């Protein structure tokens, strides 16, 4: 037993890595297929950027200064909208023009633009609305994570059932049937 353990330890210590094995068999580098779908932005990063924007507004910063301060740490879509709005507001553009969302913007930036335009036209507090939008982003992220976990549980159940069903038949049902068949044949009923 100890000889087998020594051989196993020697094999683990001196075994060639995957690069050496590929070189020895003559195959080239392993190529990984490119990812076909582009990953979505992090909704929690969007929520945190919106929180920073709301805190800057609550602290008394102007909308242009708060947007300029938040834009570098925001995700791409929200950051682009915040940078554009900060630049246009600093130049004196009206809020409807400054907060118009570009077509490629995503990750909650459309909702932010709508909220800022509505706030500029009605005079409502922007900080409270942005904080509520950040909370909504967090809730959406939580719901998406729960849905993904439920989807994974459903997808795992099929292969797991296919693995356990033959084992259950071989180890649970077959011995009982074999034992009953042996009793039936030895009793002389058949």
JSON list of C-alpha atoms in Angstrom, two decimals, residues 7-184:
[
{"chain": "A", "resi": 7, "resn": "UNK", "atom": "CA", "xyz": [4.44, 5.96, -6.86]},
{"chain": "A", "resi": 8, "resn": "UNK", "atom": "CA", "xyz": [1.40, 8.22, -6.88]},
{"chain": "A", "resi": 9, "resn": "UNK", "atom": "CA", "xyz": [3.34, 11.00, -5.11]},
{"chain": "A", "resi": 10, "resn": "UNK", "atom": "CA", "xyz": [6.21, 10.66, -7.57]},
{"chain": "A", "resi": 11, "resn": "UNK", "atom": "CA", "xyz": [3.82, 10.79, -10.52]},
{"chain": "A", "resi": 12, "resn": "UNK", "atom": "CA", "xyz": [2.20, 13.96, -9.19]},
{"chain": "A", "resi": 13, "resn": "UNK", "atom": "CA", "xyz": [5.55, 15.63, -8.52]},
{"chain": "A", "resi": 14, "resn": "UNK", "atom": "CA", "xyz": [7.31, 14.72, -11.75]},
{"chain": "A", "resi": 15, "resn": "UNK", "atom": "CA", "xyz": [4.42, 14.56, -14.23]},
{"chain": "A", "resi": 16, "resn": "UNK", "atom": "CA", "xyz": [4.71, 16.98, -17.13]},
{"chain": "A", "resi": 17, "resn": "UNK", "atom": "CA", "xyz": [2.29, 19.87, -17.33]},
{"chain": "A", "resi": 18, "resn": "UNK", "atom": "CA", "xyz": [-0.30, 20.25, -20.07]},
{"chain": "A", "resi": 19, "resn": "UNK", "atom": "CA", "xyz": [2.06, 22.36, -22.23]},
{"chain": "A", "resi": 20, "resn": "UNK", "atom": "CA", "xyz": [4.72, 19.63, -22.26]},
{"chain": "A", "resi": 21, "resn": "UNK", "atom": "CA", "xyz": [2.14, 16.96, -23.06]},
{"chain": "A", "resi": 22, "resn": "UNK", "atom": "CA", "xyz": [0.77, 18.97, -25.98]},
{"chain": "A", "resi": 23, "resn": "UNK", "atom": "CA", "xyz": [4.31, 19.58, -27.25]},
{"chain": "A", "resi": 24, "resn": "UNK", "atom": "CA", "xyz": [5.13, 15.87, -26.96]},
{"chain": "A", "resi": 25, "resn": "UNK", "atom": "CA", "xyz": [2.09, 14.71, -28.93]},
{"chain": "A", "resi": 26, "resn": "UNK", "atom": "CA", "xyz": [2.65, 17.40, -31.53]},
{"chain": "A", "resi": 27, "resn": "UNK", "atom": "CA", "xyz": [-0.51, 19.40, -31.21]},
{"chain": "A", "resi": 28, "resn": "UNK", "atom": "CA", "xyz": [-0.44, 23.17, -31.27]},
{"chain": "A", "resi": 29, "resn": "UNK", "atom": "CA", "xyz": [-1.79, 25.53, -28.70]},
{"chain": "A", "resi": 30, "resn": "UNK", "atom": "CA", "xyz": [-5.31, 25.00, -27.58]},
{"chain": "A", "resi": 31, "resn": "UNK", "atom": "CA", "xyz": [-7.66, 27.53, -29.11]},
{"chain": "A", "resi": 32, "resn": "UNK", "atom": "CA", "xyz": [-10.70, 28.62, -27.19]},
{"chain": "A", "resi": 33, "resn": "UNK", "atom": "CA", "xyz": [-13.82, 29.55, -29.12]},
{"chain": "A", "resi": 34, "resn": "UNK", "atom": "CA", "xyz": [-14.68, 33.25, -28.86]},
{"chain": "A", "resi": 35, "resn": "UNK", "atom": "CA", "xyz": [-17.60, 34.23, -26.68]},
{"chain": "A", "resi": 36, "resn": "UNK", "atom": "CA", "xyz": [-20.56, 34.94, -28.89]},
{"chain": "A", "resi": 37, "resn": "UNK", "atom": "CA", "xyz": [-22.62, 37.00, -26.49]},
{"chain": "A", "resi": 38, "resn": "UNK", "atom": "CA", "xyz": [-21.40, 40.20, -24.97]},
{"chain": "A", "resi": 39, "resn": "UNK", "atom": "CA", "xyz": [-21.75, 40.19, -21.19]},
{"chain": "A", "resi": 40, "resn": "UNK", "atom": "CA", "xyz": [-24.11, 42.76, -19.78]},
{"chain": "A", "resi": 41, "resn": "UNK", "atom": "CA", "xyz": [-22.90, 45.47, -17.48]},
{"chain": "A", "resi": 42, "resn": "UNK", "atom": "CA", "xyz": [-22.85, 44.94, -13.76]},
{"chain": "A", "resi": 43, "resn": "UNK", "atom": "CA", "xyz": [-26.18, 46.18, -12.38]},
{"chain": "A", "resi": 44, "resn": "UNK", "atom": "CA", "xyz": [-24.65, 46.66, -8.94]},
{"chain": "A", "resi": 45, "resn": "UNK", "atom": "CA", "xyz": [-22.00, 48.94, -10.46]},
{"chain": "A", "resi": 46, "resn": "UNK", "atom": "CA", "xyz": [-24.79, 50.97, -12.01]},
{"chain": "A", "resi": 47, "resn": "UNK", "atom": "CA", "xyz": [-26.56, 51.15, -8.65]},
{"chain": "A", "resi": 48, "resn": "UNK", "atom": "CA", "xyz": [-23.40, 52.27, -6.87]},
{"chain": "A", "resi": 49, "resn": "UNK", "atom": "CA", "xyz": [-22.75, 54.96, -9.50]},
{"chain": "A", "resi": 50, "resn": "UNK", "atom": "CA", "xyz": [-26.31, 56.20, -9.08]},
{"chain": "A", "resi": 51, "resn": "UNK", "atom": "CA", "xyz": [-25.80, 56.25, -5.31]},
{"chain": "A", "resi": 52, "resn": "UNK", "atom": "CA", "xyz": [-22.66, 58.36, -5.74]},
{"chain": "A", "resi": 53, "resn": "UNK", "atom": "CA", "xyz": [-24.58, 60.74, -7.99]},
{"chain": "A", "resi": 54, "resn": "UNK", "atom": "CA", "xyz": [-27.42, 61.01, -5.45]},
{"chain": "A", "resi": 55, "resn": "UNK", "atom": "CA", "xyz": [-24.97, 61.66, -2.59]},
{"chain": "A", "resi": 56, "resn": "UNK", "atom": "CA", "xyz": [-23.21, 64.38, -4.61]},
{"chain": "A", "resi": 57, "resn": "UNK", "atom": "CA", "xyz": [-26.56, 66.03, -5.32]},
{"chain": "A", "resi": 58, "resn": "UNK", "atom": "CA", "xyz": [-27.63, 65.72, -1.67]},
{"chain": "A", "resi": 59, "resn": "UNK", "atom": "CA", "xyz": [-24.36, 67.32, -0.58]},
{"chain": "A", "resi": 60, "resn": "UNK", "atom": "CA", "xyz": [-25.27, 70.45, -2.54]},
{"chain": "A", "resi": 61, "resn": "UNK", "atom": "CA", "xyz": [-23.22, 70.05, -5.70]},
{"chain": "A", "resi": 62, "resn": "UNK", "atom": "CA", "xyz": [-24.70, 71.35, -8.92]},
{"chain": "A", "resi": 63, "resn": "UNK", "atom": "CA", "xyz": [-26.06, 68.76, -11.31]},
{"chain": "A", "resi": 64, "resn": "UNK", "atom": "CA", "xyz": [-23.21, 69.36, -13.78]},
{"chain": "A", "resi": 65, "resn": "UNK", "atom": "CA", "xyz": [-20.53, 69.04, -11.08]},
{"chain": "A", "resi": 66, "resn": "UNK", "atom": "CA", "xyz": [-22.15, 65.92, -9.58]},
{"chain": "A", "resi": 67, "resn": "UNK", "atom": "CA", "xyz": [-22.43, 64.29, -13.01]},
{"chain": "A", "resi": 68, "resn": "UNK", "atom": "CA", "xyz": [-18.80, 65.14, -13.80]},
{"chain": "A", "resi": 69, "resn": "UNK", "atom": "CA", "xyz": [-17.66, 63.72, -10.45]},
{"chain": "A", "resi": 70, "resn": "UNK", "atom": "CA", "xyz": [-19.64, 60.50, -10.89]},
{"chain": "A", "resi": 71, "resn": "UNK", "atom": "CA", "xyz": [-18.90, 59.78, -14.56]},
{"chain": "A", "resi": 72, "resn": "UNK", "atom": "CA", "xyz": [-15.34, 58.37, -14.18]},
{"chain": "A", "resi": 73, "resn": "UNK", "atom": "CA", "xyz": [-16.43, 55.64, -11.76]},
{"chain": "A", "resi": 74, "resn": "UNK", "atom": "CA", "xyz": [-19.70, 54.78, -13.53]},
{"chain": "A", "resi": 75, "resn": "UNK", "atom": "CA", "xyz": [-20.18, 51.87, -15.95]},
{"chain": "A", "resi": 76, "resn": "UNK", "atom": "CA", "xyz": [-19.89, 52.62, -19.66]},
{"chain": "A", "resi": 77, "resn": "UNK", "atom": "CA", "xyz": [-23.53, 53.43, -20.51]},
{"chain": "A", "resi": 78, "resn": "UNK", "atom": "CA", "xyz": [-24.27, 55.51, -17.42]},
{"chain": "A", "resi": 79, "resn": "UNK", "atom": "CA", "xyz": [-20.83, 57.13, -17.53]},
{"chain": "A", "resi": 80, "resn": "UNK", "atom": "CA", "xyz": [-21.34, 58.25, -21.12]},
{"chain": "A", "resi": 81, "resn": "UNK", "atom": "CA", "xyz": [-24.70, 59.82, -20.28]},
{"chain": "A", "resi": 82, "resn": "UNK", "atom": "CA", "xyz": [-23.28, 61.52, -17.17]},
{"chain": "A", "resi": 83, "resn": "UNK", "atom": "CA", "xyz": [-20.23, 62.88, -19.06]},
{"chain": "A", "resi": 84, "resn": "UNK", "atom": "CA", "xyz": [-22.37, 64.18, -21.89]},
{"chain": "A", "resi": 85, "resn": "UNK", "atom": "CA", "xyz": [-24.85, 65.80, -19.50]},
{"chain": "A", "resi": 86, "resn": "UNK", "atom": "CA", "xyz": [-22.07, 67.34, -17.40]},
{"chain": "A", "resi": 87, "resn": "UNK", "atom": "CA", "xyz": [-20.36, 68.80, -20.45]},
{"chain": "A", "resi": 88, "resn": "UNK", "atom": "CA", "xyz": [-23.56, 70.19, -21.96]},
{"chain": "A", "resi": 89, "resn": "UNK", "atom": "CA", "xyz": [-24.86, 71.57, -18.64]},
{"chain": "A", "resi": 90, "resn": "UNK", "atom": "CA", "xyz": [-21.50, 73.25, -18.00]},
{"chain": "A", "resi": 91, "resn": "UNK", "atom": "CA", "xyz": [-21.77, 74.88, -21.42]},
{"chain": "A", "resi": 92, "resn": "UNK", "atom": "CA", "xyz": [-25.25, 76.17, -20.57]},
{"chain": "A", "resi": 93, "resn": "UNK", "atom": "CA", "xyz": [-27.46, 73.80, -22.56]},
{"chain": "A", "resi": 94, "resn": "UNK", "atom": "CA", "xyz": [-31.03, 73.23, -21.48]},
{"chain": "A", "resi": 95, "resn": "UNK", "atom": "CA", "xyz": [-31.61, 70.05, -19.43]},
{"chain": "A", "resi": 96, "resn": "UNK", "atom": "CA", "xyz": [-33.77, 68.39, -22.11]},
{"chain": "A", "resi": 97, "resn": "UNK", "atom": "CA", "xyz": [-30.86, 68.53, -24.54]},
{"chain": "A", "resi": 98, "resn": "UNK", "atom": "CA", "xyz": [-28.23, 67.65, -21.95]},
{"chain": "A", "resi": 99, "resn": "UNK", "atom": "CA", "xyz": [-30.06, 64.60, -20.64]},
{"chain": "A", "resi": 100, "resn": "UNK", "atom": "CA", "xyz": [-31.13, 63.16, -23.99]},
{"chain": "A", "resi": 101, "resn": "UNK", "atom": "CA", "xyz": [-29.78, 59.61, -23.97]},
{"chain": "A", "resi": 102, "resn": "UNK", "atom": "CA", "xyz": [-27.75, 58.38, -26.94]},
{"chain": "A", "resi": 103, "resn": "UNK", "atom": "CA", "xyz": [-29.16, 55.33, -28.72]},
{"chain": "A", "resi": 104, "resn": "UNK", "atom": "CA", "xyz": [-26.35, 52.98, -27.65]},
{"chain": "A", "resi": 105, "resn": "UNK", "atom": "CA", "xyz": [-26.72, 53.84, -23.96]},
{"chain": "A", "resi": 106, "resn": "UNK", "atom": "CA", "xyz": [-27.92, 51.09, -21.66]},
{"chain": "A", "resi": 107, "resn": "UNK", "atom": "CA", "xyz": [-27.64, 49.84, -18.08]},
{"chain": "A", "resi": 108, "resn": "UNK", "atom": "CA", "xyz": [-30.27, 52.14, -16.60]},
{"chain": "A", "resi": 109, "resn": "UNK", "atom": "CA", "xyz": [-29.04, 55.26, -18.37]},
{"chain": "A", "resi": 110, "resn": "UNK", "atom": "CA", "xyz": [-32.37, 55.71, -20.16]},
{"chain": "A", "resi": 111, "resn": "UNK", "atom": "CA", "xyz": [-34.19, 55.76, -16.84]},
{"chain": "A", "resi": 112, "resn": "UNK", "atom": "CA", "xyz": [-31.66, 58.24, -15.45]},
{"chain": "A", "resi": 113, "resn": "UNK", "atom": "CA", "xyz": [-32.10, 60.51, -18.46]},
{"chain": "A", "resi": 114, "resn": "UNK", "atom": "CA", "xyz": [-35.90, 60.36, -18.18]},
{"chain": "A", "resi": 115, "resn": "UNK", "atom": "CA", "xyz": [-35.72, 61.10, -14.47]},
{"chain": "A", "resi": 116, "resn": "UNK", "atom": "CA", "xyz": [-33.36, 64.05, -14.95]},
{"chain": "A", "resi": 117, "resn": "UNK", "atom": "CA", "xyz": [-35.48, 65.54, -17.75]},
{"chain": "A", "resi": 118, "resn": "UNK", "atom": "CA", "xyz": [-38.64, 65.18, -15.66]},
{"chain": "A", "resi": 119, "resn": "UNK", "atom": "CA", "xyz": [-36.87, 66.67, -12.64]},
{"chain": "A", "resi": 120, "resn": "UNK", "atom": "CA", "xyz": [-35.63, 69.65, -14.66]},
{"chain": "A", "resi": 121, "resn": "UNK", "atom": "CA", "xyz": [-39.06, 70.36, -16.10]},
{"chain": "A", "resi": 122, "resn": "UNK", "atom": "CA", "xyz": [-41.08, 69.87, -12.90]},
{"chain": "A", "resi": 123, "resn": "UNK", "atom": "CA", "xyz": [-38.56, 71.05, -10.32]},
{"chain": "A", "resi": 124, "resn": "UNK", "atom": "CA", "xyz": [-38.71, 67.87, -8.20]},
{"chain": "A", "resi": 125, "resn": "UNK", "atom": "CA", "xyz": [-35.67, 66.78, -6.25]},
{"chain": "A", "resi": 126, "resn": "UNK", "atom": "CA", "xyz": [-33.32, 64.78, -8.43]},
{"chain": "A", "resi": 127, "resn": "UNK", "atom": "CA", "xyz": [-31.31, 63.26, -5.56]},
{"chain": "A", "resi": 128, "resn": "UNK", "atom": "CA", "xyz": [-34.25, 61.33, -4.09]},
{"chain": "A", "resi": 129, "resn": "UNK", "atom": "CA", "xyz": [-35.29, 60.02, -7.50]},
{"chain": "A", "resi": 130, "resn": "UNK", "atom": "CA", "xyz": [-31.75, 58.88, -8.32]},
{"chain": "A", "resi": 131, "resn": "UNK", "atom": "CA", "xyz": [-31.51, 57.09, -4.96]},
{"chain": "A", "resi": 132, "resn": "UNK", "atom": "CA", "xyz": [-34.79, 55.31, -5.70]},
{"chain": "A", "resi": 133, "resn": "UNK", "atom": "CA", "xyz": [-33.50, 54.39, -9.15]},
{"chain": "A", "resi": 134, "resn": "UNK", "atom": "CA", "xyz": [-30.36, 52.90, -7.56]},
{"chain": "A", "resi": 135, "resn": "UNK", "atom": "CA", "xyz": [-32.52, 50.85, -5.20]},
{"chain": "A", "resi": 136, "resn": "UNK", "atom": "CA", "xyz": [-34.58, 49.65, -8.17]},
{"chain": "A", "resi": 137, "resn": "UNK", "atom": "CA", "xyz": [-31.36, 48.58, -9.95]},
{"chain": "A", "resi": 138, "resn": "UNK", "atom": "CA", "xyz": [-30.36, 46.57, -6.87]},
{"chain": "A", "resi": 139, "resn": "UNK", "atom": "CA", "xyz": [-33.75, 44.89, -6.69]},
{"chain": "A", "resi": 140, "resn": "UNK", "atom": "CA", "xyz": [-33.61, 44.05, -10.41]},
{"chain": "A", "resi": 141, "resn": "UNK", "atom": "CA", "xyz": [-30.14, 42.55, -9.92]},
{"chain": "A", "resi": 142, "resn": "UNK", "atom": "CA", "xyz": [-31.43, 40.45, -7.02]},
{"chain": "A", "resi": 143, "resn": "UNK", "atom": "CA", "xyz": [-34.38, 39.20, -9.06]},
{"chain": "A", "resi": 144, "resn": "UNK", "atom": "CA", "xyz": [-32.11, 38.38, -12.01]},
{"chain": "A", "resi": 145, "resn": "UNK", "atom": "CA", "xyz": [-29.73, 36.45, -9.74]},
{"chain": "A", "resi": 146, "resn": "UNK", "atom": "CA", "xyz": [-32.61, 34.50, -8.19]},
{"chain": "A", "resi": 147, "resn": "UNK", "atom": "CA", "xyz": [-34.00, 33.67, -11.63]},
{"chain": "A", "resi": 148, "resn": "UNK", "atom": "CA", "xyz": [-30.57, 32.48, -12.80]},
{"chain": "A", "resi": 149, "resn": "UNK", "atom": "CA", "xyz": [-30.22, 30.28, -9.71]},
{"chain": "A", "resi": 150, "resn": "UNK", "atom": "CA", "xyz": [-33.66, 28.77, -10.25]},
{"chain": "A", "resi": 151, "resn": "UNK", "atom": "CA", "xyz": [-32.86, 28.17, -13.92]},
{"chain": "A", "resi": 152, "resn": "UNK", "atom": "CA", "xyz": [-29.60, 26.44, -12.94]},
{"chain": "A", "resi": 153, "resn": "UNK", "atom": "CA", "xyz": [-31.45, 24.23, -10.45]},
{"chain": "A", "resi": 154, "resn": "UNK", "atom": "CA", "xyz": [-33.85, 23.11, -13.16]},
{"chain": "A", "resi": 155, "resn": "UNK", "atom": "CA", "xyz": [-31.06, 22.46, -15.65]},
{"chain": "A", "resi": 156, "resn": "UNK", "atom": "CA", "xyz": [-29.08, 20.42, -13.10]},
{"chain": "A", "resi": 157, "resn": "UNK", "atom": "CA", "xyz": [-32.03, 18.18, -12.20]},
{"chain": "A", "resi": 158, "resn": "UNK", "atom": "CA", "xyz": [-32.11, 16.39, -15.57]},
{"chain": "A", "resi": 159, "resn": "UNK", "atom": "CA", "xyz": [-28.53, 15.11, -15.72]},
{"chain": "A", "resi": 160, "resn": "UNK", "atom": "CA", "xyz": [-28.57, 14.40, -12.01]},
{"chain": "A", "resi": 161, "resn": "UNK", "atom": "CA", "xyz": [-31.66, 12.25, -12.43]},
{"chain": "A", "resi": 162, "resn": "UNK", "atom": "CA", "xyz": [-30.09, 10.44, -15.36]},
{"chain": "A", "resi": 163, "resn": "UNK", "atom": "CA", "xyz": [-27.06, 9.61, -13.19]},
{"chain": "A", "resi": 164, "resn": "UNK", "atom": "CA", "xyz": [-28.95, 8.50, -10.08]},
{"chain": "A", "resi": 165, "resn": "UNK", "atom": "CA", "xyz": [-31.76, 6.54, -11.75]},
{"chain": "A", "resi": 166, "resn": "UNK", "atom": "CA", "xyz": [-29.54, 3.68, -13.05]},
{"chain": "A", "resi": 167, "resn": "UNK", "atom": "CA", "xyz": [-27.75, 3.52, -9.71]},
{"chain": "A", "resi": 168, "resn": "UNK", "atom": "CA", "xyz": [-31.08, 3.36, -7.87]},
{"chain": "A", "resi": 169, "resn": "UNK", "atom": "CA", "xyz": [-32.28, 0.56, -10.13]},
{"chain": "A", "resi": 170, "resn": "UNK", "atom": "CA", "xyz": [-29.01, -1.41, -9.82]},
{"chain": "A", "resi": 171, "resn": "UNK", "atom": "CA", "xyz": [-28.55, -0.96, -6.09]},
{"chain": "A", "resi": 172, "resn": "UNK", "atom": "CA", "xyz": [-32.13, -0.61, -4.86]},
{"chain": "A", "resi": 173, "resn": "UNK", "atom": "CA", "xyz": [-34.58, -2.43, -7.07]},
{"chain": "A", "resi": 174, "resn": "UNK", "atom": "CA", "xyz": [-32.50, -5.20, -8.70]},
{"chain": "A", "resi": 175, "resn": "UNK", "atom": "CA", "xyz": [-31.40, -6.84, -5.38]},
{"chain": "A", "resi": 176, "resn": "UNK", "atom": "CA", "xyz": [-35.00, -6.86, -4.10]},
{"chain": "A", "resi": 177, "resn": "UNK", "atom": "CA", "xyz": [-36.29, -8.38, -7.34]},
{"chain": "A", "resi": 178, "resn": "UNK", "atom": "CA", "xyz": [-33.45, -10.93, -7.35]},
{"chain": "A", "resi": 179, "resn": "UNK", "atom": "CA", "xyz": [-34.17, -11.86, -3.73]},
{"chain": "A", "resi": 180, "resn": "UNK", "atom": "CA", "xyz": [-37.89, -12.23, -4.41]},
{"chain": "A", "resi": 181, "resn": "UNK", "atom": "CA", "xyz": [-37.20, -14.25, -7.55]},
{"chain": "A", "resi": 182, "resn": "UNK", "atom": "CA", "xyz": [-34.91, -16.57, -5.59]},
{"chain": "A", "resi": 183, "resn": "UNK", "atom": "CA", "xyz": [-37.61, -17.09, -2.97]},
{"chain": "A", "resi": 184, "resn": "UNK", "atom": "CA", "xyz": [-40.23, -17.77, -5.65]}
]
